[in-house]
Amino acid sequence: MTRDQTSSPARPAPSSPARRLQGEVIGKVLREQYETVLAEPVPSELLDLLDALERGEAPR
């Protein structure tokens, strides 16, 4: 085994259904928390990132 295989935790592949679901959940939670805690709408720059997460895409 290589060092990478033994030292890093197992993560789903970037395009796997598990990874997309993970991104979707994280995106929704972040969006809700932002709006709840700050009592403001999410800025458009952040919305783009959250939308990408929810689609399971890597934000750029």
Short mmCIF file of C-alpha atoms in Angstrom, two decimals:
data_model
loop_
_atom_site.label_atom_id
_atom_site.label_comp_id
_atom_site.label_asym_id
_atom_site.label_seq_id
_atom_site.Cartn_x
_atom_site.Cartn_y
_atom_site.Cartn_z
CA MET A 1 0.00 0.00 0.00
CA THR A 2 1.11 3.50 -0.65
CA ARG A 3 1.30 6.19 1.96
CA ASP A 4 -1.82 7.89 0.53
CA GLN A 5 -3.90 4.74 0.85
CA THR A 6 -3.05 4.24 4.50
CA SER A 7 -3.06 7.84 5.75
CA SER A 8 -6.19 9.29 4.17
CA PRO A 9 -9.75 8.33 5.06
CA ALA A 10 -11.88 6.65 2.43
CA ARG A 11 -13.99 9.13 0.51
CA PRO A 12 -16.48 8.54 -2.27
CA ALA A 13 -15.31 9.25 -5.82
CA PRO A 14 -16.07 12.84 -6.93
CA SER A 15 -18.79 11.72 -9.34
CA SER A 16 -20.32 8.97 -7.22
CA PRO A 17 -23.96 9.13 -6.05
CA ALA A 18 -22.73 9.19 -2.44
CA ARG A 19 -20.53 12.21 -3.14
CA ARG A 20 -23.39 14.03 -4.90
CA LEU A 21 -25.72 13.33 -1.98
CA GLN A 22 -23.06 14.51 0.45
CA GLY A 23 -22.66 17.76 -1.50
CA GLU A 24 -26.41 18.23 -1.71
CA VAL A 25 -26.84 17.86 2.04
CA ILE A 26 -23.89 20.11 2.86
CA GLY A 27 -25.10 22.78 0.42
CA LYS A 28 -28.62 22.79 1.84
CA VAL A 29 -27.44 22.92 5.45
CA LEU A 30 -25.00 25.76 4.74
CA ARG A 31 -27.70 27.73 2.91
CA GLU A 32 -30.21 27.26 5.77
CA GLN A 33 -27.66 28.10 8.45
CA TYR A 34 -26.54 31.26 6.67
CA GLU A 35 -30.11 32.50 6.35
CA THR A 36 -31.04 31.49 9.92
CA VAL A 37 -27.98 32.77 11.76
CA LEU A 38 -27.43 35.98 9.81
CA ALA A 39 -31.11 36.59 9.00
CA GLU A 40 -30.06 37.71 5.52
CA PRO A 41 -30.39 36.21 2.07
CA VAL A 42 -27.35 34.32 0.81
CA PRO A 43 -25.16 36.55 -1.44
CA SER A 44 -25.10 35.60 -5.12
CA GLU A 45 -21.38 34.69 -5.03
CA LEU A 46 -22.04 32.16 -2.30
CA LEU A 47 -25.23 30.93 -3.97
CA ASP A 48 -23.21 29.83 -7.00
CA LEU A 49 -20.93 27.75 -4.78
CA LEU A 50 -23.83 26.24 -2.83
CA ASP A 51 -25.67 25.39 -6.06
CA ALA A 52 -22.57 23.62 -7.38
CA LEU A 53 -22.27 21.65 -4.13
CA GLU A 54 -25.91 20.65 -4.28
CA ARG A 55 -25.41 19.39 -7.85
CA GLY A 56 -22.38 17.40 -6.71
CA GLU A 57 -19.97 19.49 -8.74
CA ALA A 58 -16.64 20.83 -7.60
CA PRO A 59 -16.95 24.60 -7.11
CA ARG A 60 -14.42 26.65 -9.05
#
